[in-house]
Tab-separated table of C-alpha atoms in Angstrom:
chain	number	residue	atom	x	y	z
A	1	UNK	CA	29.450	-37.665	20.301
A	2	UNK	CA	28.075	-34.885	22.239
A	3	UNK	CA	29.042	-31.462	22.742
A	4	UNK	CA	30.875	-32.119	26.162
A	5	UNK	CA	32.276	-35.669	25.388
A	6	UNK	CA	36.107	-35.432	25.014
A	7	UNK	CA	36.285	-32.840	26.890
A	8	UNK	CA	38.174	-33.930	30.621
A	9	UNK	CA	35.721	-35.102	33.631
A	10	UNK	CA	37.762	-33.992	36.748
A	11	UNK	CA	37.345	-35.138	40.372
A	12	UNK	CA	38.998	-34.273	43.671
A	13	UNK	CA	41.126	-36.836	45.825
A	14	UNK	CA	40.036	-36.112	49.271
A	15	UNK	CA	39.872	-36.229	52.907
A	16	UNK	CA	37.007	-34.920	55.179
A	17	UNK	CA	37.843	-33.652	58.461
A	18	UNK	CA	34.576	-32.933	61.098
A	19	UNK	CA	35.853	-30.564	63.859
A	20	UNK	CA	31.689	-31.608	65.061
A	21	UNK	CA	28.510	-33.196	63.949
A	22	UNK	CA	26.519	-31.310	66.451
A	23	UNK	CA	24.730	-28.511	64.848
A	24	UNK	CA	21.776	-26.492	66.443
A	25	UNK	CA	19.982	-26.778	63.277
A	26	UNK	CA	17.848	-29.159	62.404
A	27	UNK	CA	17.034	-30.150	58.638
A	28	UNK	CA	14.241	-33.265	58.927
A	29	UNK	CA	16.506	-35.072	56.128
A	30	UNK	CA	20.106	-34.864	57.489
A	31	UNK	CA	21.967	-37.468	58.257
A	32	UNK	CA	25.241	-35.946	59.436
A	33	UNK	CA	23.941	-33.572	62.638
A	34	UNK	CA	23.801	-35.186	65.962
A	35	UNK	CA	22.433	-33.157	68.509
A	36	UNK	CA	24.066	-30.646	70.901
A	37	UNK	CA	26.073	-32.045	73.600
A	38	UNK	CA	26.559	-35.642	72.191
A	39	UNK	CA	29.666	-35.572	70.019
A	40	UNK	CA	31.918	-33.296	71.444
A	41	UNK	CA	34.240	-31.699	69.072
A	42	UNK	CA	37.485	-33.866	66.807
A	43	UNK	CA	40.428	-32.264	68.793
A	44	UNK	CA	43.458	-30.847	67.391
A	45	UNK	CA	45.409	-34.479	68.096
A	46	UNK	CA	42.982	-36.395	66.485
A	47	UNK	CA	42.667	-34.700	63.751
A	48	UNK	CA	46.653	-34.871	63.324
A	49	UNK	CA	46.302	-38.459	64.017
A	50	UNK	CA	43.801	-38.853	60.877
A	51	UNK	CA	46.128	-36.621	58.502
A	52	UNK	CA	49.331	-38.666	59.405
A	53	UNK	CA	47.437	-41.325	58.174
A	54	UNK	CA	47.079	-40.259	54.557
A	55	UNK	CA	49.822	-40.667	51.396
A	56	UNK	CA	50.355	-37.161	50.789
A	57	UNK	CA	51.263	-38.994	46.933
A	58	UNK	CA	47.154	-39.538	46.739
A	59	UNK	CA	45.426	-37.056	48.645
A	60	UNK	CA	45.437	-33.096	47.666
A	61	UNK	CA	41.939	-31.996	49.696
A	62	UNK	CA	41.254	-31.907	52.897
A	63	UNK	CA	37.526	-31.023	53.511
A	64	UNK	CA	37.067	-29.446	56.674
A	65	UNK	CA	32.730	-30.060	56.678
A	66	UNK	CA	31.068	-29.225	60.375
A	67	UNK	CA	27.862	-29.017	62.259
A	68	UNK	CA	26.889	-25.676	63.267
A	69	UNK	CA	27.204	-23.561	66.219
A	70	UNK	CA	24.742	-20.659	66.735
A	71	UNK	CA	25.986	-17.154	66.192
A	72	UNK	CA	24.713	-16.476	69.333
A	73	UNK	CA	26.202	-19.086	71.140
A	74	UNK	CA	29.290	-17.881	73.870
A	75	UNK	CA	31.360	-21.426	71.821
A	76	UNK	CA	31.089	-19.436	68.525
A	77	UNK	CA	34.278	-17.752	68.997
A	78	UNK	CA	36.112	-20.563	69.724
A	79	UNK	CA	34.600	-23.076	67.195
A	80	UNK	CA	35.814	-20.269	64.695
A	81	UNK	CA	39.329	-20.620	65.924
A	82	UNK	CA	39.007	-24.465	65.694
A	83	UNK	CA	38.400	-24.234	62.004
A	84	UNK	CA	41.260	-22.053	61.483
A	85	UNK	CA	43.588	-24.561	63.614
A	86	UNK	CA	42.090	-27.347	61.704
A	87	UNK	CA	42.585	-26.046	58.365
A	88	UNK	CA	45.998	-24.408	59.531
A	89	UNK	CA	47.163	-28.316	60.758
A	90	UNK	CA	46.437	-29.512	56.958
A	91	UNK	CA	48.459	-27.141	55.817
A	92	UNK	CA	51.164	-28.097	57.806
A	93	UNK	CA	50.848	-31.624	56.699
A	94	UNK	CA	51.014	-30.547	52.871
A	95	UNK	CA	47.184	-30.878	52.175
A	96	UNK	CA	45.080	-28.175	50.585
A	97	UNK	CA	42.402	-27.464	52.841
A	98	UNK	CA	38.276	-26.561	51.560
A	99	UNK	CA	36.072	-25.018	54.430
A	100	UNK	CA	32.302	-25.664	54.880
A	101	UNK	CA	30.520	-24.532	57.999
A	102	UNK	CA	27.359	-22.910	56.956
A	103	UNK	CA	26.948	-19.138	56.936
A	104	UNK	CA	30.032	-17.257	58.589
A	105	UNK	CA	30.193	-13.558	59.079
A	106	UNK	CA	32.140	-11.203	56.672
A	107	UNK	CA	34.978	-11.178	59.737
A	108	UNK	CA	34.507	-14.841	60.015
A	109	UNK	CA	34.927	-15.418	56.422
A	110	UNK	CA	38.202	-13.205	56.055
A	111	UNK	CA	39.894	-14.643	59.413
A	112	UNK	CA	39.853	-18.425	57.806
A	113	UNK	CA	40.317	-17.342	53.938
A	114	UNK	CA	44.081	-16.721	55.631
A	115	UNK	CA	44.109	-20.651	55.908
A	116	UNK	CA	41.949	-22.261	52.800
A	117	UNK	CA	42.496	-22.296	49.621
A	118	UNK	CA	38.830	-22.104	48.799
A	119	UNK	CA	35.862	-22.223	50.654
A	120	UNK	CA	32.013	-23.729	50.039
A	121	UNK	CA	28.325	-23.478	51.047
A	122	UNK	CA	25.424	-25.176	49.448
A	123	UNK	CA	22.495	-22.589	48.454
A	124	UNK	CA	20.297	-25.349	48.518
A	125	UNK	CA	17.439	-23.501	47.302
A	126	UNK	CA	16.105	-19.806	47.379
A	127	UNK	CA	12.688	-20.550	47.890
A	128	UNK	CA	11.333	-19.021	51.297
A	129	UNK	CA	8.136	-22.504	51.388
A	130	UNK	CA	11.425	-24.480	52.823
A	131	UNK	CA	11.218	-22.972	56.063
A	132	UNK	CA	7.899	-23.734	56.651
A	133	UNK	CA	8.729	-27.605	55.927
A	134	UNK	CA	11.752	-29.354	55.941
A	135	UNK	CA	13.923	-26.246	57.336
A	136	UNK	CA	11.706	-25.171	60.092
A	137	UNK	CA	13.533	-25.771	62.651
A	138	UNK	CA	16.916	-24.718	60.593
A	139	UNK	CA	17.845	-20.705	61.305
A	140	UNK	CA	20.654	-20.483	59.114
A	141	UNK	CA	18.789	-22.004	56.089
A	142	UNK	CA	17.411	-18.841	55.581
A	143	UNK	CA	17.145	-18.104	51.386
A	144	UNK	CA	18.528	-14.395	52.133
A	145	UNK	CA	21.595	-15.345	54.932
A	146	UNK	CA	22.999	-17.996	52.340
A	147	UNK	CA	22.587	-15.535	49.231
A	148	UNK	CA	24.448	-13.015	51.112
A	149	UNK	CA	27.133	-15.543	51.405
A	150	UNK	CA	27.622	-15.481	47.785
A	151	UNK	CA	28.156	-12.144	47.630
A	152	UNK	CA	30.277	-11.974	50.871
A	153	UNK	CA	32.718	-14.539	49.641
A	154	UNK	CA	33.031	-12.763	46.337
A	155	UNK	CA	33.715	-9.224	47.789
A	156	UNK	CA	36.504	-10.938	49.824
A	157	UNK	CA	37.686	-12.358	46.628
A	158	UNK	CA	37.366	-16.338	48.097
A	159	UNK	CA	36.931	-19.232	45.525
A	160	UNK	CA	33.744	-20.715	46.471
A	161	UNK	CA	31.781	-24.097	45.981
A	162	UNK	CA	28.292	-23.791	45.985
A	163	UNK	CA	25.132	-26.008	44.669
A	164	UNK	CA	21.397	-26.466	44.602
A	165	UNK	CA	20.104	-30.153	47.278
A	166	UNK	CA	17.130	-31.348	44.923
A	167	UNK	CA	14.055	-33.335	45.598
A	168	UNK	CA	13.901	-31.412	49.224
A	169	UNK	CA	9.912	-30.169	48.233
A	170	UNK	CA	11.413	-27.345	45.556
A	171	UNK	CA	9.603	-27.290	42.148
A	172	UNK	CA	11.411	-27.251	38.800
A	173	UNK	CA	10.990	-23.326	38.586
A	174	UNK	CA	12.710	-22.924	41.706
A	175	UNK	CA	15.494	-24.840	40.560
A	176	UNK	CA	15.787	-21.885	37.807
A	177	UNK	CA	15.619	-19.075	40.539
A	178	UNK	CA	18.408	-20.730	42.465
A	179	UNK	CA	20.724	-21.201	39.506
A	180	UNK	CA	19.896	-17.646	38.343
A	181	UNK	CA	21.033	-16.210	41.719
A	182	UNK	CA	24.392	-18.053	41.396
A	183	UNK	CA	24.574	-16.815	37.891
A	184	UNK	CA	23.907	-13.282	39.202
A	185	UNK	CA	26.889	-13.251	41.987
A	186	UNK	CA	29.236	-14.717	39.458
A	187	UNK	CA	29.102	-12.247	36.794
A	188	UNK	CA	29.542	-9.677	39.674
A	189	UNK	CA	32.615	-11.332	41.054
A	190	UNK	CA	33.830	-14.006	39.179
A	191	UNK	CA	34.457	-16.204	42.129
A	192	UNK	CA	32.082	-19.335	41.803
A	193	UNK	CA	34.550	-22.377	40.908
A	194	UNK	CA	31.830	-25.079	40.902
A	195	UNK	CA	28.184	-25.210	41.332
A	196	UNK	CA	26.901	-28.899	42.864
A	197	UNK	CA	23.846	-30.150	41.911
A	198	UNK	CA	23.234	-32.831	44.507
A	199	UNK	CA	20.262	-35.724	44.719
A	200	UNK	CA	18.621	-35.935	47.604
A	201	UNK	CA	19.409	-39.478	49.120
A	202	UNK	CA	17.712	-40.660	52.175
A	203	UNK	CA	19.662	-43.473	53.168
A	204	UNK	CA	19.048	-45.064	56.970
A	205	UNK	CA	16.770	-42.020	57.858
A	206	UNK	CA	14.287	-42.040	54.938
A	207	UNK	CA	12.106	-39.500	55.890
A	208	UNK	CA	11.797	-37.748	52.060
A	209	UNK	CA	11.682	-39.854	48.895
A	210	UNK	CA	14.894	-39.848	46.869
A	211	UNK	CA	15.015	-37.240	44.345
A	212	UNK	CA	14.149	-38.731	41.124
A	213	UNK	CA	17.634	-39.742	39.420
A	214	UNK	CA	15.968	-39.207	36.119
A	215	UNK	CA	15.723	-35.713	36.173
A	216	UNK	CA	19.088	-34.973	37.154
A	217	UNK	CA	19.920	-34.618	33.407
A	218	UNK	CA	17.179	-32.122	32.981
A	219	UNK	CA	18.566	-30.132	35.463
A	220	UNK	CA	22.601	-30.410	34.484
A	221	UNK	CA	21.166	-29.273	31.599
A	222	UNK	CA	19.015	-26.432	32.438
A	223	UNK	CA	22.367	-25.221	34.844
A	224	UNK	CA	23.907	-25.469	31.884
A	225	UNK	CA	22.081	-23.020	29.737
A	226	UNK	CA	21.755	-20.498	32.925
A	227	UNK	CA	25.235	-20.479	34.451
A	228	UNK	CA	28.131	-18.450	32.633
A	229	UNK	CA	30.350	-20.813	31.299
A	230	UNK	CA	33.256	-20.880	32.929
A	231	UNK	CA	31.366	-22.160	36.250
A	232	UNK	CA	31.957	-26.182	36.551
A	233	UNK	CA	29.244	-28.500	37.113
A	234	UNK	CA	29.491	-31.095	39.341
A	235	UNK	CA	27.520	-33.898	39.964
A	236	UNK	CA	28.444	-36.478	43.284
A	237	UNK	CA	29.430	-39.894	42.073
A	238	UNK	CA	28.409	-42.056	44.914
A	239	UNK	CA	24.806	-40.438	44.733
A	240	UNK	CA	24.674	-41.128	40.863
A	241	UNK	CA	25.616	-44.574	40.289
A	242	UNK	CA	23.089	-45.988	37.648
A	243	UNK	CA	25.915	-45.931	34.612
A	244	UNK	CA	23.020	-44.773	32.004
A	245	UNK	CA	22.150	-41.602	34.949
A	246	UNK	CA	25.519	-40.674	35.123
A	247	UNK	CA	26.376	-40.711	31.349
A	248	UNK	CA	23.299	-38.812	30.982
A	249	UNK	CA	24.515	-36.042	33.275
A	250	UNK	CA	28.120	-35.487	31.673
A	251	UNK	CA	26.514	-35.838	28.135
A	252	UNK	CA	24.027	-32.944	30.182
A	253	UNK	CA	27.369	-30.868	30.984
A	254	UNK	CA	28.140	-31.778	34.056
A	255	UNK	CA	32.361	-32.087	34.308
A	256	UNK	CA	33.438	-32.901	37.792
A	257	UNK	CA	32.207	-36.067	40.124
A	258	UNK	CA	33.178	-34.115	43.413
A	259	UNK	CA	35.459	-34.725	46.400
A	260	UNK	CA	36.056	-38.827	46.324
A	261	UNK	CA	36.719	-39.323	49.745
A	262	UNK	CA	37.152	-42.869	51.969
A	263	UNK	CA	33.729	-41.970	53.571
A	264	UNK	CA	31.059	-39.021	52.613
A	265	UNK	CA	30.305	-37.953	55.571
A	266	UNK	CA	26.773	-36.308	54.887
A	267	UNK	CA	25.599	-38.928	52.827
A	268	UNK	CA	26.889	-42.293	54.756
A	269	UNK	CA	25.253	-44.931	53.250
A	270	UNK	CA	26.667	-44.128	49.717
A	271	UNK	CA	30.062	-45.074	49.076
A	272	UNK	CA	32.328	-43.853	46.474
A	273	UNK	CA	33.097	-46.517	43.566
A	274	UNK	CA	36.700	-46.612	43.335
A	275	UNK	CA	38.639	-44.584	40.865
A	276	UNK	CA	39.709	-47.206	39.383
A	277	UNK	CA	36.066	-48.587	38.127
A	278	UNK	CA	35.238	-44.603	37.712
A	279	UNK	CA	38.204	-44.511	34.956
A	280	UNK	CA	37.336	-47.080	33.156
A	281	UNK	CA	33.981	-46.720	33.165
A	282	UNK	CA	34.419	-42.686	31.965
A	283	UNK	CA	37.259	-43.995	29.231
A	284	UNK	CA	34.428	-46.477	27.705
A	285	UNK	CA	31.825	-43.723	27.354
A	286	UNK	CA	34.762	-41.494	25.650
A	287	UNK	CA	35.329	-38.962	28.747
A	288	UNK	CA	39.240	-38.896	30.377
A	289	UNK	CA	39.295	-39.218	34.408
A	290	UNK	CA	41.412	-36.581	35.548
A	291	UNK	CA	42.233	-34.975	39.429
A	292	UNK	CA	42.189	-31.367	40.351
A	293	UNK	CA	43.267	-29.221	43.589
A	294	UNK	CA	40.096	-27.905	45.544
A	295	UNK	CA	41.046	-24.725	43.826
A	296	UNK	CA	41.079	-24.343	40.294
A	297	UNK	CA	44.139	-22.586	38.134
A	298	UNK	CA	42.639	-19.198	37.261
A	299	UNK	CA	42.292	-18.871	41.156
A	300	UNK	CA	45.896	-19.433	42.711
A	301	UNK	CA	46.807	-15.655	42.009
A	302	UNK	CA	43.525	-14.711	44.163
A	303	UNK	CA	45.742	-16.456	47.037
A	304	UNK	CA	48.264	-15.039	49.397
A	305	UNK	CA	51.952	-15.465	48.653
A	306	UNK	CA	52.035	-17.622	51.386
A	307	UNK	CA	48.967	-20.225	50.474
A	308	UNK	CA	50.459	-19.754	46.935
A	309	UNK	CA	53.530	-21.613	47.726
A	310	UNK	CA	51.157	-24.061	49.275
A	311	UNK	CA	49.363	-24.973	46.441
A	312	UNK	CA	52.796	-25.298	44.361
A	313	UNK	CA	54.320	-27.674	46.884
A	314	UNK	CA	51.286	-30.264	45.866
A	315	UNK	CA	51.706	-29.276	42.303
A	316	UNK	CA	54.725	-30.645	42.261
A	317	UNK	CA	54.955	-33.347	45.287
A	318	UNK	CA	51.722	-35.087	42.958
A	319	UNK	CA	52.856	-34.522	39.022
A	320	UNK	CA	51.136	-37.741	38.087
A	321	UNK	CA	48.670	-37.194	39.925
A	322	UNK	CA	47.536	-33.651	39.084
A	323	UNK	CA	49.026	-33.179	35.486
């Protein structure tokens, strides 16, 4: 038995919600953006007629994940206010809603932290070589603008998801200088819930090699011995599939399998094995399946009264779910 087996693997039941896949960046490996212009935006009724869809008695997240607009751009305003409706709409339909938009101002940040109980950007990496490669034509993947959202969210006192993409054209020391950043911004604020450590997978654009599943243990591992301890470390289920890989991993550290959600919407091609299998597949290797809210206990106080209450109401609409 290792040091980590016993101990419960968590997971979150969710939704995704994409007010738009355009985005004005342009990452050569992503399969979620669709150019400006092509998409439109999910309105307000839409998006109500998704959530009416759900059983509030198995769903707690809903993951509001868009493209980008430019902060330059006259629509940036608006698509701002759009998040907040969208998140504000989940709320009214008892859901728990988990923002990520790529970098938002300070102002930004504060206006939709009155409507989510969390919040969540990727750091992908820290390494400046990116933007001469597979972020060249991506503004906002700038090392600096997504560090400073670290700090932003934890000055505003936000619970925040964040994670390193791997196999993007980083080396193994960069992987180190990433998680040491995170590591950095949490011991100043306390506020990092989760840190992702996400495979690249190419599915039906291939245009990088897969990250090498392999390694992922390596690098639970070294994020691990690098991040304080009280930071969870998740690694995505329907991206780590080989049974031996993902046993690796949680006998790494790793202790949550992500949002499992009808359809991951950046990574398409790679759908989630259902709970079910997941359970029984954990309870073999000696690990207990268990749900959580996209906001973890020691968090709720950080909330307004109002989102509070919120977060109760699920607690107790989903006790066999959530306890």
């Amino acid at each position: 038995m290792t040091l980590f087996q016993s101990a419960p693997v968590t997971y979150s039941p969710a939704f995704t919600l994409v007010p738009t896949y355009e985005c004005f960046n342009r990452c050569s490996y992503c399969n979620f953006r669709r150019d400006i212009g092509t998409s439109g935006w999910l309105t307000l009724e839409a998006a109500a007629r998704q959530l009416a869809t759900l059983d509030p008695h198995q769903v707690s997240e809903i993951l509001i994940l868009s493209g980008e607009v430019a902060p330059d751009s006259p629509q940036r305003d608006r698509w701002v206010q759009h998040l907040y409706r969208l998140a504000e709409l989940a709320l009214e339909y008892g859901f728990l809603p988990h923002t990520n938009a790529g970098p938002l101002t300070r102002s930004e940040m504060a206006y939709l932290k009155q409507v989510n109980v969390s919040m969540g950007l990727m750091l992908e990496q820290l390494t400046p070589t990116l933007l001469q490669t597979v972020h060249r034509h991506a503004p906002t993947k700038d090392p600096h603008l997504r560090q400073a959202q670290l700090e932003q969210a934890g000055e505003l006192g936000i619970p925040f998801t964040t994670g390193l993409l791997l196999g993007i054209g980083e080396s193994p020391d960069d992987w180190r200088d990433s998680l040491a950043v995170i590591g950095a911004a949490h011991r100043r604020w306390g506020h990092i819930q989760e840190v992702i450590l996400q495979p690249y997978s190419p599915g039906r654009q291939p245009l990088l090699p897969p990250f090498n599943l392999t390694q992922l243990p390596q690098v639970v591992a070294l994020a691990r011995s690098l991040l304080p301890a009280d930071i969870t470390l998740q690694v995505p289920a329907n991206l780590v599939t080989p049974p031996e890989m993902l046993r690796a991993c949680l006998a790494a550290g790793a202790q949550d399998l992500g949002g499992i959600v009808p359809l991951d919407h950046v990574n398409p091609d790679y759908p989630h094995t259902a709970v079910g299998i997941l359970t029984e597949q954990l309870r073999q290797w000696g690990w207990p399946l268990r749900p959580r809210l996209p906001i973890y206990p020691q968090y709720i106080p950080w909330l307004a009264p109002p989102l509070q209450t919120r977060v109760r109401m699920v607690q107790e609409r989903l006790p066999l779910l959530l306890r």
